[in-house]
Amino acid sequence: MPANTPPLKCLIIGTPGDMRVAGFQEALRELGHPVADVISYPDWVLLSDDGRGDRLSSYDRVRVESPGRDPQALHAIRWRWQHPNKPSNKQPGNAIDDPSGSAASFFDVMDHIILAPTKRETVYLNHPQGILIASDKASTIEHLGGRDVPVPKQLGAMEGPGAGYERVRTAMLQSGMNRVFIKLRHGASASGVIAYQVSPTRELATTTVAMEQSSIDVKLFNTRKIQRYTQEEQVRALLDALCPLGVYIERWVPKAGVKNRTTDLRVVTIAGKARHIVLRMSKGPITNLHLLNERSGPEPLKRAMRSSDWEALIETCERVARCFPSMLYLGIDVAVHADLRKHTVFEVNAWGDLLHGITDRGQTTYEAEVDAMADWRGSLD
Amino acid sequence: MIEENLTTFYNLPVKDYEADTPLTNADQTAYRVRLDWEQHDSGVKFIDHLNKLLDDPAADQLKALVIGDWGGVGEGNGIEPVIEAIVQAKDKLASLEAIFLADLISEESEISWIQQGDISPLWPAYPGLIEIGVRGGEGLSLGTLSLNNLRKLTVEAGGLPPSIVNEIATANLPNLEHLEVWLGTDEYGGDCTMDDVQPILNSTRFPKLNYLGLKNSVLADDIAAAVGTSSVIVQLQVLDLSMGTLRDIGVEALAVAGNLGHLHKLDIHYHFATPEALAKLDGLGITIDASDPQEPDTYDDETYYYVAVSE
């Protein structure tokens, strides 16, 4: 720890012992700060308003961590405010259930953090307000697009009964877009993503969403394996099941290829600077990290580009960070176009800093965040 | 899938043409004309973009031209207007020796969705062509191919119909050295049978042929079985059966073909053969590329073998 940096006592709202919390604790230790106190989401939601206020007021820095996949945390978030008396609706494994319920509850949790009566101003490493915007992908696009960040052209959002194949095809026809990405509005990255293309005579939906069709309904599952649906009735079943959950649709932006793989980038900004960068390479249009696609440092792509175009991409990412002044760190998904010139930002991840084994200037993402947190104040827009 | 644009063509580095920017080193660069998706969305016309290149004073030094995404390719915008424009420009492209049509990556269009067309008008306009590359078999017609100087012909597709293979087999290309054909799969229009392929395997029309690629094919095992009695093999330095559904039975046929010992290289990368079968090729004493082994897919007790590039 640099001299003149007082030790900072941190609170983490998260899942004790999971990789994210452990990673941050390790970084605190490395840089000479005391161990952070950790409160789990199930415990957090049981506190009274005053309890929350007291808790937040007692710490120098507060880190609102992802609940991860901890079922108890998700359960607590999903049910605490919306349905306090309803029994838990356990879904198997990777089922895509109605996320709107969990999204609304998640927003409630964030709101209750924000609204907790505190005795002094809480310094969040990542403000729940910023987390809320980042977690609603359609809102993010709107937020960034209005601030001069290149984002994909939006066809719009849809949800509820009536959202499905017919409306998607009509919207595509009316806007002249024959290649689109359809994404769950509130899903995690790569949950419920479809790369969909149509021509006058055929269609192809490429996705990680698998379907289990019974006579009653269609159940959707996230998988790690790419599914390709070419029959209208399959695509119809897929979109009719997915769209009502709340999706947004955007133009499919053709991405650059390197080593015969389709590429995009995860850029982590910390204190406004582009720091850790991962190049994701995949066969096909779905590049997301957690699909175990290949990843490396950005050199293979950077080498193929003009340096001015690469610098412009970095500048865009830092501009994106400035659009979220309340977030010390942000994971930005950005792709260079097929002709290796310009780029487009697709989404931001409030918890996109979990990058195994990636260092920048000798620091992991967590170490860089801890290093920056002494000077960090953050501000709402 | 093809996910990276050409970086070299005709042994020249490929460079994207930028509108209103002069050509530089025109005789040592393979210029590619393409529309970025933003240009297409904002109404830029490919033909206008191409015409800017054609009007460049150095266009008459261009030896190699690559046609990239011309916009709306998957929506039914065929290549024929582009062919027409290139034909009309024959006096401007006075030095053209090599042309590649439809260098599109899967992010721009699936290969089997590329609307190719009748490209035969190019031949009388550019009779001195030395290299031709084409991507996409749908709607493709080569017409009567009679080109005295042609040394290299590559046709990439997810599926090529018998008509194309026939056009190639009956072509008049006395100086052809490199013939590469992606036969593909019948799911995507590649419904050739061995009857269609035999004329190439036993061709006497290409006396200078030293590379033969019958690639990306569901017929890989059958072709391998026919190799031993195919008269063209003796001419070759390289036989390429890569990217297809070659299995043990095909590899074993190659092992006993008896006429491969003179080859510089046998390329069977992307295959479904076992190490045990591949070991039988060691006796050939030639360089073999058997990299990128594949596992078939199984659903409901059925096993599916896929060629490398289909959709």
Short mmCIF file of C-alpha atoms in Angstrom, two decimals, chain B:
data_model
loop_
_atom_site.label_atom_id
_atom_site.label_comp_id
_atom_site.label_asym_id
_atom_site.label_seq_id
_atom_site.Cartn_x
_atom_site.Cartn_y
_atom_site.Cartn_z
CA MET B 1 -17.25 -21.39 -40.99
CA ILE B 2 -15.23 -18.69 -42.63
CA GLU B 3 -14.78 -16.04 -40.00
CA GLU B 4 -11.83 -14.04 -41.24
CA ASN B 5 -11.59 -12.07 -44.48
CA LEU B 6 -8.74 -12.80 -46.88
CA THR B 7 -5.47 -11.28 -45.77
CA THR B 8 -3.63 -12.33 -48.92
CA PHE B 9 -4.79 -13.09 -52.45
CA TYR B 10 -2.70 -13.86 -55.53
CA ASN B 11 0.30 -13.75 -53.18
CA LEU B 12 -0.40 -10.09 -52.54
CA PRO B 13 -1.49 -8.45 -49.29
CA VAL B 14 -5.19 -7.60 -49.30
CA LYS B 15 -6.15 -4.04 -48.46
CA ASP B 16 -9.62 -2.56 -48.19
CA TYR B 17 -10.27 0.21 -50.66
CA GLU B 18 -11.20 3.48 -49.02
CA ALA B 19 -13.41 5.82 -50.99
CA ASP B 20 -11.74 9.07 -52.01
CA THR B 21 -8.32 7.73 -51.02
CA PRO B 22 -5.90 7.12 -53.88
CA LEU B 23 -4.72 3.62 -54.60
CA THR B 24 -1.15 3.08 -53.44
CA ASN B 25 1.18 0.35 -54.71
CA ALA B 26 -1.69 -0.67 -56.94
CA ASP B 27 0.33 -3.34 -58.71
CA GLN B 28 1.49 -4.93 -55.45
CA THR B 29 -1.77 -4.91 -53.51
CA ALA B 30 -4.89 -6.96 -53.84
CA TYR B 31 -7.52 -4.30 -53.28
CA ARG B 32 -10.80 -5.37 -51.76
CA VAL B 33 -14.00 -3.43 -52.31
CA ARG B 34 -16.54 -3.92 -49.56
CA LEU B 35 -19.34 -2.06 -47.84
CA ASP B 36 -19.25 -1.71 -44.09
CA TRP B 37 -22.68 -2.47 -42.59
CA GLU B 38 -23.08 1.18 -41.57
CA GLN B 39 -22.53 2.31 -45.13
CA HIS B 40 -25.08 -0.18 -46.37
CA ASP B 41 -27.59 0.88 -43.72
CA SER B 42 -27.11 4.52 -44.62
CA GLY B 43 -27.76 3.85 -48.30
CA VAL B 44 -24.28 3.84 -49.80
CA LYS B 45 -24.37 1.88 -53.05
CA PHE B 46 -21.70 -0.72 -53.61
CA ILE B 47 -21.52 0.10 -57.30
CA ASP B 48 -20.75 3.74 -56.50
CA HIS B 49 -18.02 2.60 -54.15
CA LEU B 50 -16.59 0.26 -56.79
CA ASN B 51 -16.75 2.96 -59.43
CA LYS B 52 -14.60 5.24 -57.29
CA LEU B 53 -11.89 2.58 -57.34
CA LEU B 54 -12.33 2.07 -61.07
CA ASP B 55 -11.97 5.81 -61.68
CA ASP B 56 -8.70 5.97 -59.79
CA PRO B 57 -5.86 6.73 -62.22
CA ALA B 58 -3.90 3.77 -60.87
CA ALA B 59 -6.74 1.30 -61.42
CA ASP B 60 -5.07 0.18 -64.63
CA GLN B 61 -2.16 -1.12 -62.57
CA LEU B 62 -4.32 -3.35 -60.38
CA LYS B 63 -3.41 -6.98 -60.80
CA ALA B 64 -5.76 -8.40 -58.19
CA LEU B 65 -9.28 -7.40 -57.12
CA VAL B 66 -11.32 -8.83 -54.25
CA ILE B 67 -15.05 -8.26 -54.13
CA GLY B 68 -16.25 -8.21 -50.51
CA ASP B 69 -19.64 -7.59 -48.96
CA TRP B 70 -21.76 -5.71 -51.48
CA GLY B 71 -24.61 -5.18 -49.05
CA GLY B 72 -27.89 -7.02 -48.52
CA VAL B 73 -26.19 -10.21 -49.57
CA GLY B 74 -28.37 -12.42 -47.41
CA GLU B 75 -31.51 -10.54 -48.43
CA GLY B 76 -31.36 -11.60 -52.03
CA ASN B 77 -29.01 -8.95 -53.44
CA GLY B 78 -27.22 -11.04 -56.02
CA ILE B 79 -23.75 -10.48 -57.42
CA GLU B 80 -24.77 -10.00 -61.03
CA PRO B 81 -24.84 -6.17 -61.03
CA VAL B 82 -21.31 -6.29 -59.63
CA ILE B 83 -20.20 -8.65 -62.38
CA GLU B 84 -21.78 -6.33 -64.92
CA ALA B 85 -19.87 -3.35 -63.51
CA ILE B 86 -16.58 -5.24 -63.60
CA VAL B 87 -17.22 -6.34 -67.18
CA GLN B 88 -17.97 -2.75 -68.19
CA ALA B 89 -14.70 -1.67 -66.58
CA LYS B 90 -12.47 -3.91 -68.64
CA ASP B 91 -10.56 -1.02 -70.14
CA LYS B 92 -10.01 0.54 -66.73
CA LEU B 93 -8.74 -2.71 -65.17
CA ALA B 94 -6.28 -3.25 -67.97
CA SER B 95 -3.80 -5.19 -65.82
CA LEU B 96 -6.24 -7.41 -63.96
CA GLU B 97 -4.94 -10.96 -63.58
CA ALA B 98 -6.77 -12.22 -60.50
CA ILE B 99 -10.22 -11.83 -59.10
CA PHE B 100 -11.94 -13.14 -55.95
CA LEU B 101 -15.71 -12.93 -55.80
CA ALA B 102 -17.58 -12.73 -52.48
CA ASP B 103 -14.99 -12.58 -49.73
CA LEU B 104 -17.65 -12.53 -47.01
CA ILE B 105 -17.24 -13.88 -43.50
CA SER B 106 -20.05 -15.63 -41.65
CA GLU B 107 -20.66 -12.42 -39.66
CA GLU B 108 -21.54 -10.78 -42.99
CA SER B 109 -23.40 -13.71 -44.54
CA GLU B 110 -23.56 -17.46 -44.23
CA ILE B 111 -21.74 -18.96 -47.20
CA SER B 112 -24.79 -20.78 -48.53
CA TRP B 113 -26.84 -17.59 -48.40
CA ILE B 114 -24.49 -15.70 -50.71
CA GLN B 115 -26.41 -15.03 -53.91
CA GLN B 116 -23.92 -15.86 -56.60
CA GLY B 117 -24.81 -15.60 -60.26
CA ASP B 118 -23.70 -16.16 -63.78
CA ILE B 119 -20.12 -14.93 -63.71
CA SER B 120 -19.26 -16.11 -67.23
CA PRO B 121 -19.44 -12.59 -68.73
CA LEU B 122 -16.10 -12.01 -66.98
CA TRP B 123 -14.21 -14.41 -69.22
CA PRO B 124 -14.48 -12.65 -72.57
CA ALA B 125 -13.86 -9.32 -70.77
CA TYR B 126 -10.73 -10.57 -69.00
CA PRO B 127 -9.41 -13.42 -71.13
CA GLY B 128 -5.95 -13.24 -69.57
CA LEU B 129 -7.04 -14.12 -66.03
CA ILE B 130 -4.49 -16.13 -64.07
CA GLU B 131 -6.35 -16.72 -60.80
CA ILE B 132 -10.06 -16.95 -60.00
CA GLY B 133 -11.60 -17.43 -56.56
CA VAL B 134 -15.32 -17.70 -55.92
CA ARG B 135 -17.17 -18.10 -52.62
CA GLY B 136 -20.78 -19.30 -52.58
CA GLY B 137 -22.37 -21.91 -54.78
CA GLU B 138 -25.99 -20.79 -54.70
CA GLY B 139 -27.06 -19.55 -58.10
CA LEU B 140 -23.52 -19.84 -59.42
CA SER B 141 -22.78 -20.45 -63.04
CA LEU B 142 -19.29 -20.49 -64.51
CA GLY B 143 -20.51 -20.96 -68.06
CA THR B 144 -18.02 -22.05 -70.66
CA LEU B 145 -14.67 -21.69 -68.95
CA SER B 146 -12.00 -21.30 -71.56
CA LEU B 147 -8.99 -19.38 -70.28
CA ASN B 148 -5.54 -19.98 -71.66
CA ASN B 149 -3.61 -18.35 -68.84
CA LEU B 150 -5.60 -19.56 -65.86
CA ARG B 151 -3.33 -21.23 -63.31
CA LYS B 152 -5.51 -21.28 -60.20
CA LEU B 153 -9.23 -21.87 -59.74
CA THR B 154 -10.89 -22.06 -56.31
CA VAL B 155 -14.60 -22.49 -55.73
CA GLU B 156 -15.66 -22.38 -52.06
CA ALA B 157 -19.17 -23.42 -51.12
CA GLY B 158 -21.33 -25.21 -48.62
CA GLY B 159 -22.69 -27.25 -51.48
CA LEU B 160 -21.96 -27.29 -55.23
CA PRO B 161 -24.45 -28.77 -57.66
CA PRO B 162 -23.41 -31.15 -60.45
CA SER B 163 -23.76 -28.37 -63.01
CA ILE B 164 -20.82 -26.45 -61.54
CA VAL B 165 -18.65 -29.52 -61.20
CA ASN B 166 -19.49 -30.32 -64.80
CA GLU B 167 -18.57 -26.81 -65.95
CA ILE B 168 -15.21 -27.27 -64.25
CA ALA B 169 -14.65 -30.79 -65.57
CA THR B 170 -15.30 -29.68 -69.16
CA ALA B 171 -13.41 -26.41 -68.91
CA ASN B 172 -10.64 -25.54 -71.31
CA LEU B 173 -7.84 -24.55 -68.95
CA PRO B 174 -4.61 -25.88 -70.44
CA ASN B 175 -2.36 -24.13 -67.93
CA LEU B 176 -4.31 -24.89 -64.79
CA GLU B 177 -1.97 -25.83 -61.94
CA HIS B 178 -4.25 -25.52 -58.89
CA LEU B 179 -7.85 -26.70 -58.79
CA GLU B 180 -9.73 -26.43 -55.52
CA VAL B 181 -13.41 -27.30 -55.30
CA TRP B 182 -15.51 -27.40 -52.12
CA LEU B 183 -18.15 -29.97 -52.99
CA GLY B 184 -20.09 -29.48 -49.79
CA THR B 185 -23.15 -31.28 -48.60
CA ASP B 186 -26.48 -32.06 -50.21
CA GLU B 187 -28.24 -30.18 -47.43
CA TYR B 188 -26.90 -27.03 -49.04
CA GLY B 189 -27.13 -27.86 -52.70
CA GLY B 190 -24.11 -30.12 -52.87
CA ASP B 191 -25.84 -33.08 -54.45
CA CYS B 192 -23.00 -34.34 -56.59
CA THR B 193 -22.34 -38.04 -56.81
CA MET B 194 -19.14 -39.83 -57.76
CA ASP B 195 -20.40 -39.81 -61.37
CA ASP B 196 -19.93 -36.05 -61.30
CA VAL B 197 -16.52 -36.18 -59.65
CA GLN B 198 -14.96 -38.96 -61.76
CA PRO B 199 -14.36 -36.74 -64.80
CA ILE B 200 -12.09 -34.58 -62.66
CA LEU B 201 -10.32 -37.53 -61.07
CA ASN B 202 -9.59 -38.93 -64.50
CA SER B 203 -9.19 -35.67 -66.34
CA THR B 204 -6.77 -35.20 -69.18
CA ARG B 205 -7.73 -31.58 -69.66
CA PHE B 206 -5.33 -30.13 -67.10
CA PRO B 207 -1.86 -31.37 -68.02
CA LYS B 208 -0.16 -28.84 -65.72
CA LEU B 209 -2.27 -29.64 -62.67
CA ASN B 210 -0.16 -30.17 -59.54
CA TYR B 211 -2.67 -29.41 -56.77
CA LEU B 212 -6.12 -30.98 -56.62
CA GLY B 213 -8.45 -30.15 -53.74
CA LEU B 214 -11.79 -31.92 -53.54
CA LYS B 215 -12.63 -30.46 -50.20
CA ASN B 216 -15.38 -29.94 -47.68
CA SER B 217 -17.20 -32.94 -49.04
CA VAL B 218 -19.62 -35.59 -47.82
CA LEU B 219 -18.15 -37.75 -50.59
CA ALA B 220 -14.71 -37.78 -48.95
CA ASP B 221 -14.65 -41.54 -48.29
CA ASP B 222 -15.86 -42.32 -51.81
CA ILE B 223 -13.31 -40.01 -53.35
CA ALA B 224 -10.59 -41.61 -51.26
CA ALA B 225 -11.72 -45.01 -52.49
CA ALA B 226 -11.52 -43.84 -56.09
CA VAL B 227 -8.09 -42.27 -55.77
CA GLY B 228 -6.24 -45.54 -56.36
CA THR B 229 -7.69 -45.86 -59.86
CA SER B 230 -7.73 -42.16 -60.73
CA SER B 231 -5.44 -41.18 -63.55
CA VAL B 232 -4.98 -37.53 -62.58
CA ILE B 233 -3.23 -38.42 -59.30
CA VAL B 234 0.07 -39.23 -60.97
CA GLN B 235 0.41 -35.55 -62.03
CA LEU B 236 -0.09 -34.13 -58.58
CA GLN B 237 2.20 -32.79 -55.90
CA VAL B 238 -0.62 -32.15 -53.47
CA LEU B 239 -3.88 -34.00 -52.99
CA ASP B 240 -6.27 -32.22 -50.64
CA LEU B 241 -9.32 -34.01 -49.22
CA SER B 242 -9.57 -31.83 -46.12
CA MET B 243 -12.61 -30.35 -44.39
CA GLY B 244 -14.88 -33.24 -45.34
CA THR B 245 -16.37 -36.28 -43.69
CA LEU B 246 -13.35 -38.54 -44.25
CA ARG B 247 -13.48 -41.52 -41.91
CA ASP B 248 -11.46 -44.64 -41.29
CA ILE B 249 -12.78 -46.34 -44.39
CA GLY B 250 -11.52 -43.48 -46.56
CA VAL B 251 -8.18 -43.28 -44.80
CA GLU B 252 -7.69 -47.02 -45.21
CA ALA B 253 -8.42 -46.70 -48.92
CA LEU B 254 -5.78 -43.99 -49.20
CA ALA B 255 -3.31 -46.20 -47.36
CA VAL B 256 -3.61 -48.92 -50.01
CA ALA B 257 -4.21 -46.69 -53.05
CA GLY B 258 -0.73 -47.41 -54.30
CA ASN B 259 -0.35 -44.23 -56.32
CA LEU B 260 0.31 -41.62 -53.65
CA GLY B 261 3.99 -42.24 -52.98
CA HIS B 262 5.13 -39.41 -55.23
CA LEU B 263 3.02 -36.73 -53.54
CA HIS B 264 4.69 -33.86 -51.70
CA LYS B 265 1.69 -33.66 -49.44
CA LEU B 266 -1.59 -35.33 -48.63
CA ASP B 267 -3.88 -32.89 -46.83
CA ILE B 268 -6.72 -34.45 -44.86
CA HIS B 269 -7.02 -31.93 -42.03
CA TYR B 270 -10.50 -31.76 -40.46
CA HIS B 271 -11.47 -35.43 -40.62
CA PHE B 272 -13.29 -38.08 -38.59
CA ALA B 273 -10.64 -40.82 -38.68
CA THR B 274 -9.15 -42.60 -35.68
CA PRO B 275 -5.46 -42.55 -34.80
CA GLU B 276 -5.32 -46.27 -35.56
CA ALA B 277 -6.48 -45.74 -39.13
CA LEU B 278 -4.24 -42.71 -39.59
CA ALA B 279 -1.25 -44.78 -38.52
CA LYS B 280 -1.74 -46.82 -41.66
CA LEU B 281 -0.76 -43.78 -43.71
CA ASP B 282 2.72 -43.76 -42.18
CA GLY B 283 3.76 -46.35 -44.73
CA LEU B 284 3.23 -43.89 -47.56
CA GLY B 285 6.35 -42.00 -46.58
CA ILE B 286 4.90 -38.64 -47.56
CA THR B 287 3.99 -35.48 -45.66
CA ILE B 288 0.48 -35.74 -44.30
CA ASP B 289 -1.62 -33.09 -42.59
CA ALA B 290 -4.11 -34.96 -40.44
CA SER B 291 -4.67 -32.19 -37.96
CA ASP B 292 -8.01 -30.99 -36.57
CA PRO B 293 -9.63 -34.38 -35.90
CA GLN B 294 -13.40 -34.20 -35.38
CA GLU B 295 -15.99 -36.09 -33.38
CA PRO B 296 -19.37 -36.70 -34.96
CA ASP B 297 -22.54 -35.54 -33.23
CA THR B 298 -25.01 -38.04 -31.85
CA TYR B 299 -28.70 -37.39 -31.31
CA ASP B 300 -31.24 -40.12 -30.60
CA ASP B 301 -28.98 -42.99 -31.67
CA GLU B 302 -28.09 -41.31 -34.97
CA THR B 303 -24.57 -40.18 -35.73
CA TYR B 304 -24.02 -37.07 -37.79
CA TYR B 305 -20.83 -36.17 -39.64
CA TYR B 306 -20.54 -32.56 -40.71
CA VAL B 307 -18.34 -30.96 -43.31
CA ALA B 308 -16.37 -27.95 -42.10
CA VAL B 309 -18.31 -25.27 -43.96
CA SER B 310 -21.92 -25.79 -44.84
CA GLU B 311 -24.45 -23.19 -43.83
#
